[in-house]
mmCIF file of C-alpha atoms in Angstrom:
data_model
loop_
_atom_site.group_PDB
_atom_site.id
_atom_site.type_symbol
_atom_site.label_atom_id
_atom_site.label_comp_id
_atom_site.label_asym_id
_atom_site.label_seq_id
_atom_site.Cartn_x
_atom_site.Cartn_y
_atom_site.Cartn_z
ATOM 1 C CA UNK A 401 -21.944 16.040 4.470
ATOM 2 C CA UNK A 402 -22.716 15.015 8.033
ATOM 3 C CA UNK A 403 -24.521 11.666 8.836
ATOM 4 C CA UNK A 404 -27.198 13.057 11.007
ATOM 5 C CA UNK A 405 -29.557 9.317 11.098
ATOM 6 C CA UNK A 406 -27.841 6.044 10.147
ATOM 7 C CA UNK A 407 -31.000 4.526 9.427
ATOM 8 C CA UNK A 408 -32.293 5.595 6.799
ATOM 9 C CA UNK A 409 -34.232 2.466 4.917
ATOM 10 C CA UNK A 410 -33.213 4.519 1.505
ATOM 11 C CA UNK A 411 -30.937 1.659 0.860
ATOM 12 C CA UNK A 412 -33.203 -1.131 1.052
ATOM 13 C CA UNK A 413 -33.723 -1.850 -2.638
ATOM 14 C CA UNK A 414 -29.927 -2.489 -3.433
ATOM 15 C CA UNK A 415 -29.180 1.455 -4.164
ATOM 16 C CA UNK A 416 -27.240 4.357 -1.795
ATOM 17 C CA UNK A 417 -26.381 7.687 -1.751
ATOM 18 C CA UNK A 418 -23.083 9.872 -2.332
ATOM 19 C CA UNK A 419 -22.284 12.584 -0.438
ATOM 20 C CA UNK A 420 -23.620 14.694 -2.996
ATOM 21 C CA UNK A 421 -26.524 13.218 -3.267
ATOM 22 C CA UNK A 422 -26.412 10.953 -6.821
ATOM 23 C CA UNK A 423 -28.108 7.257 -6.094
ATOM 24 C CA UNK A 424 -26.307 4.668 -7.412
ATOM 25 C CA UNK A 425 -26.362 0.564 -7.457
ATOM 26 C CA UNK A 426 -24.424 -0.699 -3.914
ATOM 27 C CA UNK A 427 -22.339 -2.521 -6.756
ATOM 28 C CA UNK A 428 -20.798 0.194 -8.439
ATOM 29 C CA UNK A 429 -17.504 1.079 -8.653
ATOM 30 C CA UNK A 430 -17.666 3.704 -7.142
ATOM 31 C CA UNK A 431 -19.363 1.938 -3.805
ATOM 32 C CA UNK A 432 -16.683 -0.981 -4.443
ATOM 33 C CA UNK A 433 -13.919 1.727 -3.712
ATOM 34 C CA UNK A 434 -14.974 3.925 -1.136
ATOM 35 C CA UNK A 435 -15.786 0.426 0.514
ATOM 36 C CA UNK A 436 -12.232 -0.703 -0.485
ATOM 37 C CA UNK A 437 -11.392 2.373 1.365
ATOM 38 C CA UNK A 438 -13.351 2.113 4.583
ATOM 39 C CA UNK A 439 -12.008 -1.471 5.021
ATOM 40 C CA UNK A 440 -8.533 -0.567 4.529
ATOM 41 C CA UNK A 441 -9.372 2.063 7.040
ATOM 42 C CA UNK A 442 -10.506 -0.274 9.882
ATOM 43 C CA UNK A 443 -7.511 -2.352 8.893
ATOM 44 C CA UNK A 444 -5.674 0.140 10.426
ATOM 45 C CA UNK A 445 -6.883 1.160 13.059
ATOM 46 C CA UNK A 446 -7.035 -2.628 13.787
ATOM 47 C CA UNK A 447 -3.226 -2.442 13.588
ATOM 48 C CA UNK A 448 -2.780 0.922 15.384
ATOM 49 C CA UNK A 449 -4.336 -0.496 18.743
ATOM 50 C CA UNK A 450 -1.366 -2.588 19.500
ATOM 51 C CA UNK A 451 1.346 -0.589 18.158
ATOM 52 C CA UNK A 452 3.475 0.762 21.082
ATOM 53 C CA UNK A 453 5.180 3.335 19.484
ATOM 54 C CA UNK A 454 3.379 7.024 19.374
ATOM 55 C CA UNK A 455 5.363 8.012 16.301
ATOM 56 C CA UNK A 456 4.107 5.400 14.006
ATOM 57 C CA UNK A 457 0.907 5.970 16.050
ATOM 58 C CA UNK A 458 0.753 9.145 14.663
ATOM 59 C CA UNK A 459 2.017 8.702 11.393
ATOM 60 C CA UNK A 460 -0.625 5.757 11.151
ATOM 61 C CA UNK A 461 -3.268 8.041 12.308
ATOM 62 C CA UNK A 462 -2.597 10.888 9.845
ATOM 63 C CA UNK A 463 -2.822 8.042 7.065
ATOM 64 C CA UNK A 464 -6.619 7.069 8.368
ATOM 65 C CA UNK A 465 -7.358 10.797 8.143
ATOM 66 C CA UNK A 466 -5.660 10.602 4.439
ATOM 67 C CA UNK A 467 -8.280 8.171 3.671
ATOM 68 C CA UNK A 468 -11.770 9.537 4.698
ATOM 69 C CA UNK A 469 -10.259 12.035 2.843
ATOM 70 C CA UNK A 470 -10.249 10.160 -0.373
ATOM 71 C CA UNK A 471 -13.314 8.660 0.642
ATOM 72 C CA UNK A 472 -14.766 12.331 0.975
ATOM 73 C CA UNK A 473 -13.312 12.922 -2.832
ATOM 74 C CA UNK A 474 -14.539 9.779 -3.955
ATOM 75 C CA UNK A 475 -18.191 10.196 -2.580
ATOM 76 C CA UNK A 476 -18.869 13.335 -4.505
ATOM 77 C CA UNK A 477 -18.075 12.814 -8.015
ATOM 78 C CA UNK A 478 -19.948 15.899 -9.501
ATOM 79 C CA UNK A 479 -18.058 18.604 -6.635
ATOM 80 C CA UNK A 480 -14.793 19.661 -7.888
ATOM 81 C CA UNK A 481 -13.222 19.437 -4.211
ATOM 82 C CA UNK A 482 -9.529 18.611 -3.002
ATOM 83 C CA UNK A 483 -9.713 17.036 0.447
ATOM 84 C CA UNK A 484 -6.584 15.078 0.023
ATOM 85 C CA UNK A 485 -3.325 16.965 0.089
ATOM 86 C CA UNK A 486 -0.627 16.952 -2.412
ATOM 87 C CA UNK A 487 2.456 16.803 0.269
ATOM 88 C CA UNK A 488 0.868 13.762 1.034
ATOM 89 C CA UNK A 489 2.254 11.222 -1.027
ATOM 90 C CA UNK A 490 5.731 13.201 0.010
ATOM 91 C CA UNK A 491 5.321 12.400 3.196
ATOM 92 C CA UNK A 492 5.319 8.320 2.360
ATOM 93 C CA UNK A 493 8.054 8.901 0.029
ATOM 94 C CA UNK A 494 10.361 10.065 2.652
ATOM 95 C CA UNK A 495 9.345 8.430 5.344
ATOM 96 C CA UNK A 496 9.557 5.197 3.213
ATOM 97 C CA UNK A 497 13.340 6.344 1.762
ATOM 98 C CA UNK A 498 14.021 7.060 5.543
ATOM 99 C CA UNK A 499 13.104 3.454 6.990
ATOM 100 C CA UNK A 500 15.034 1.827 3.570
ATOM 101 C CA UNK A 501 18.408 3.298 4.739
ATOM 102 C CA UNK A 502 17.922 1.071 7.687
ATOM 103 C CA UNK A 503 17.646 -1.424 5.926
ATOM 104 C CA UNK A 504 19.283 -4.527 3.989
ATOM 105 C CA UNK A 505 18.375 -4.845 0.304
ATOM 106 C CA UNK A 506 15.854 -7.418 -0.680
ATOM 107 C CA UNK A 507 17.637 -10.408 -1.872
ATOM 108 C CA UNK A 508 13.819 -12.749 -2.263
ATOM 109 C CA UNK A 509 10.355 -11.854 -1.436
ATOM 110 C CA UNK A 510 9.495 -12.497 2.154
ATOM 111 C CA UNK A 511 6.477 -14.003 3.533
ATOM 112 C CA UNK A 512 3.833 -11.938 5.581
ATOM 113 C CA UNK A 513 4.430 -12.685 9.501
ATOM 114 C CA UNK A 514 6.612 -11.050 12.119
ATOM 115 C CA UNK A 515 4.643 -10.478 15.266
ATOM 116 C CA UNK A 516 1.163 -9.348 16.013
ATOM 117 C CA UNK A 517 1.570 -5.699 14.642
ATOM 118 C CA UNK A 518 3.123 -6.889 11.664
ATOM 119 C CA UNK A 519 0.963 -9.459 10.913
ATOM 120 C CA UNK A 520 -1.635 -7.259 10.743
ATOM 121 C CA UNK A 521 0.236 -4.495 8.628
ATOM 122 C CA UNK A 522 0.510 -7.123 6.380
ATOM 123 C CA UNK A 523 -3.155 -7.167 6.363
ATOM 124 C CA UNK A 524 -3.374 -3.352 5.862
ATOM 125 C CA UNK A 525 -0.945 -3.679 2.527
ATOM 126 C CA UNK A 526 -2.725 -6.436 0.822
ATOM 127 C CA UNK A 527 -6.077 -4.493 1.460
ATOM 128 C CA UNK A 528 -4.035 -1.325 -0.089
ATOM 129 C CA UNK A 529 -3.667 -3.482 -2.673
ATOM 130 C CA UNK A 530 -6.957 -4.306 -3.704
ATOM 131 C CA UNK A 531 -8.214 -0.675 -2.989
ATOM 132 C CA UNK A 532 -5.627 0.420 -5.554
ATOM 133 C CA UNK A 533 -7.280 -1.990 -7.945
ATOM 134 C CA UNK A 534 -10.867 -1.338 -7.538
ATOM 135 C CA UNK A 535 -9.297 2.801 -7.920
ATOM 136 C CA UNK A 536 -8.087 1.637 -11.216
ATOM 137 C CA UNK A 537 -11.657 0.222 -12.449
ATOM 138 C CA UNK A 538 -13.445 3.372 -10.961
ATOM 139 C CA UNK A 539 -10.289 5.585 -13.063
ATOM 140 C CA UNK A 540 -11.453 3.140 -16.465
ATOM 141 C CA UNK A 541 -15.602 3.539 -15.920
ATOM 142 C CA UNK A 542 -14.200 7.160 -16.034
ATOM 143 C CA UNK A 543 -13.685 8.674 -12.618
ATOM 144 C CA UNK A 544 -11.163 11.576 -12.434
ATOM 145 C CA UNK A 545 -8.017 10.516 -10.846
ATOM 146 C CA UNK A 546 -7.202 13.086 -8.405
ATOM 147 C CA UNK A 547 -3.917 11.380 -7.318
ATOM 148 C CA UNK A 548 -5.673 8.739 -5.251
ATOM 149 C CA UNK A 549 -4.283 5.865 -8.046
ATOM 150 C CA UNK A 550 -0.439 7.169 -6.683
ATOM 151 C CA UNK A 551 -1.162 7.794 -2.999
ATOM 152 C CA UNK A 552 -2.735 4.337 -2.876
ATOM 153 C CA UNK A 553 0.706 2.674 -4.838
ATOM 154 C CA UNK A 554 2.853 4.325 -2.276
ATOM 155 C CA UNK A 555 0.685 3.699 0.468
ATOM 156 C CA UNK A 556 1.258 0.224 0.435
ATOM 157 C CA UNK A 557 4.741 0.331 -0.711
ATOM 158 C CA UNK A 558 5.240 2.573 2.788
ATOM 159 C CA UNK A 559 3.336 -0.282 4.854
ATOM 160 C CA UNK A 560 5.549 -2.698 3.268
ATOM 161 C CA UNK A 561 8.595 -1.306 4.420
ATOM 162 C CA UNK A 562 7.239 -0.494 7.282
ATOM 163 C CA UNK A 563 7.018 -4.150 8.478
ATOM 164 C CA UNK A 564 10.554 -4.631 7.351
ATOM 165 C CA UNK A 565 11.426 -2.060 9.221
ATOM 166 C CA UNK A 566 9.440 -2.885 12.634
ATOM 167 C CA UNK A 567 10.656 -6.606 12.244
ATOM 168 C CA UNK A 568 14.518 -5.800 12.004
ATOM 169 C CA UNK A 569 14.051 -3.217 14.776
ATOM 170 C CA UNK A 570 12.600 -5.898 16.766
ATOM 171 C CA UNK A 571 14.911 -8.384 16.052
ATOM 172 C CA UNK A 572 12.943 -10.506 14.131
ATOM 173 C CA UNK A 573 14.166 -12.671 11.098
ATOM 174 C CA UNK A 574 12.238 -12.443 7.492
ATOM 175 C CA UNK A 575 11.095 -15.660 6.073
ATOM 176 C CA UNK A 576 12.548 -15.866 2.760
ATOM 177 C CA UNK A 577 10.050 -17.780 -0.074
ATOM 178 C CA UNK A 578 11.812 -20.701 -1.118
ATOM 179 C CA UNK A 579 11.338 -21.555 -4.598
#
């Protein structure tokens, strides 16, 4: 589907389209995680236009295209398509495994914070988070899981170390939570 007008006044009496055409409430699950989605999204992109480095550029980038592509899934429940690909969920696994060899074990959790880009990853996890959530009540009102639920889980697991990983390569402490 391409968005050809963006005003459409179809949406004006609390319902919206999917890309394949269904109408449903603007509170459905459904609408809760593809908006879930599109905010975790601009999260990133938030993050990626101070980040100085063109590899995690990239890598960031390829994860923004991940998720229009679950978006694109997600908005056309009765169309048996596969937008997101299975190596993708590889690709955080390693790159997270990579980035924890670098680093010292976790002894405590650690507060968000760090510096700017970090602070803002931070941002981009907890988001993660709560897309992963409202994926779980879409998966329960009986949406087909097509491995969003574990690209989502790893997704911000990656983003997590991630900021570990940025921090200590910037030389910048963690701040322990003190019980």
């Amino acid at each position: 589907m391409r968005i050809s007008k963006v005003t459409t006044k179809t949406g004006d009496n609390g319902k919206t389209g999917l890309g394949d055409g269904t109408r449903v409430s603007k509170d459905h699950p459904r609408i809760n995680f593809l908006g879930d989605i599109d905010e975790l999204n601009t999260h990133l992109g938030h993050a990626i236009t101070i980040c100085e480095s063109k590899v995690i550029i990239k890598q960031l980038e390829s994860i923004q295209q991940d998720l229009f592509n679950i978006g694109g899934e997600a908005s056309m429940p009765n169309e048996d398509i596969s937008l997101l690909k299975n190596d993708r969920t590889n690709f955080l696994e390693e790159n997270i495994n990579r980035m924890n060899k670098e680093l010292p074990p976790l002894a405590e959790f650690i507060l968000p914070g760090g510096d700017e880009l970090c602070s803002r990853l931070h941002i981009v996890r907890a988001v993660c988070r709560r897309a992963e959530r409202s994926c779980v009540t879409l998966i329960a009102k009986g949406a087909k899981d097509k491995s969003w639920l574990t690209y989502l889980n790893r997704l911000s697991d990656f983003i997590f170390v991630l900021v570990r990983y940025l921090n200590q390569n910037k030389g910048l402490d963690e701040t322990l939570w003190q019980r």
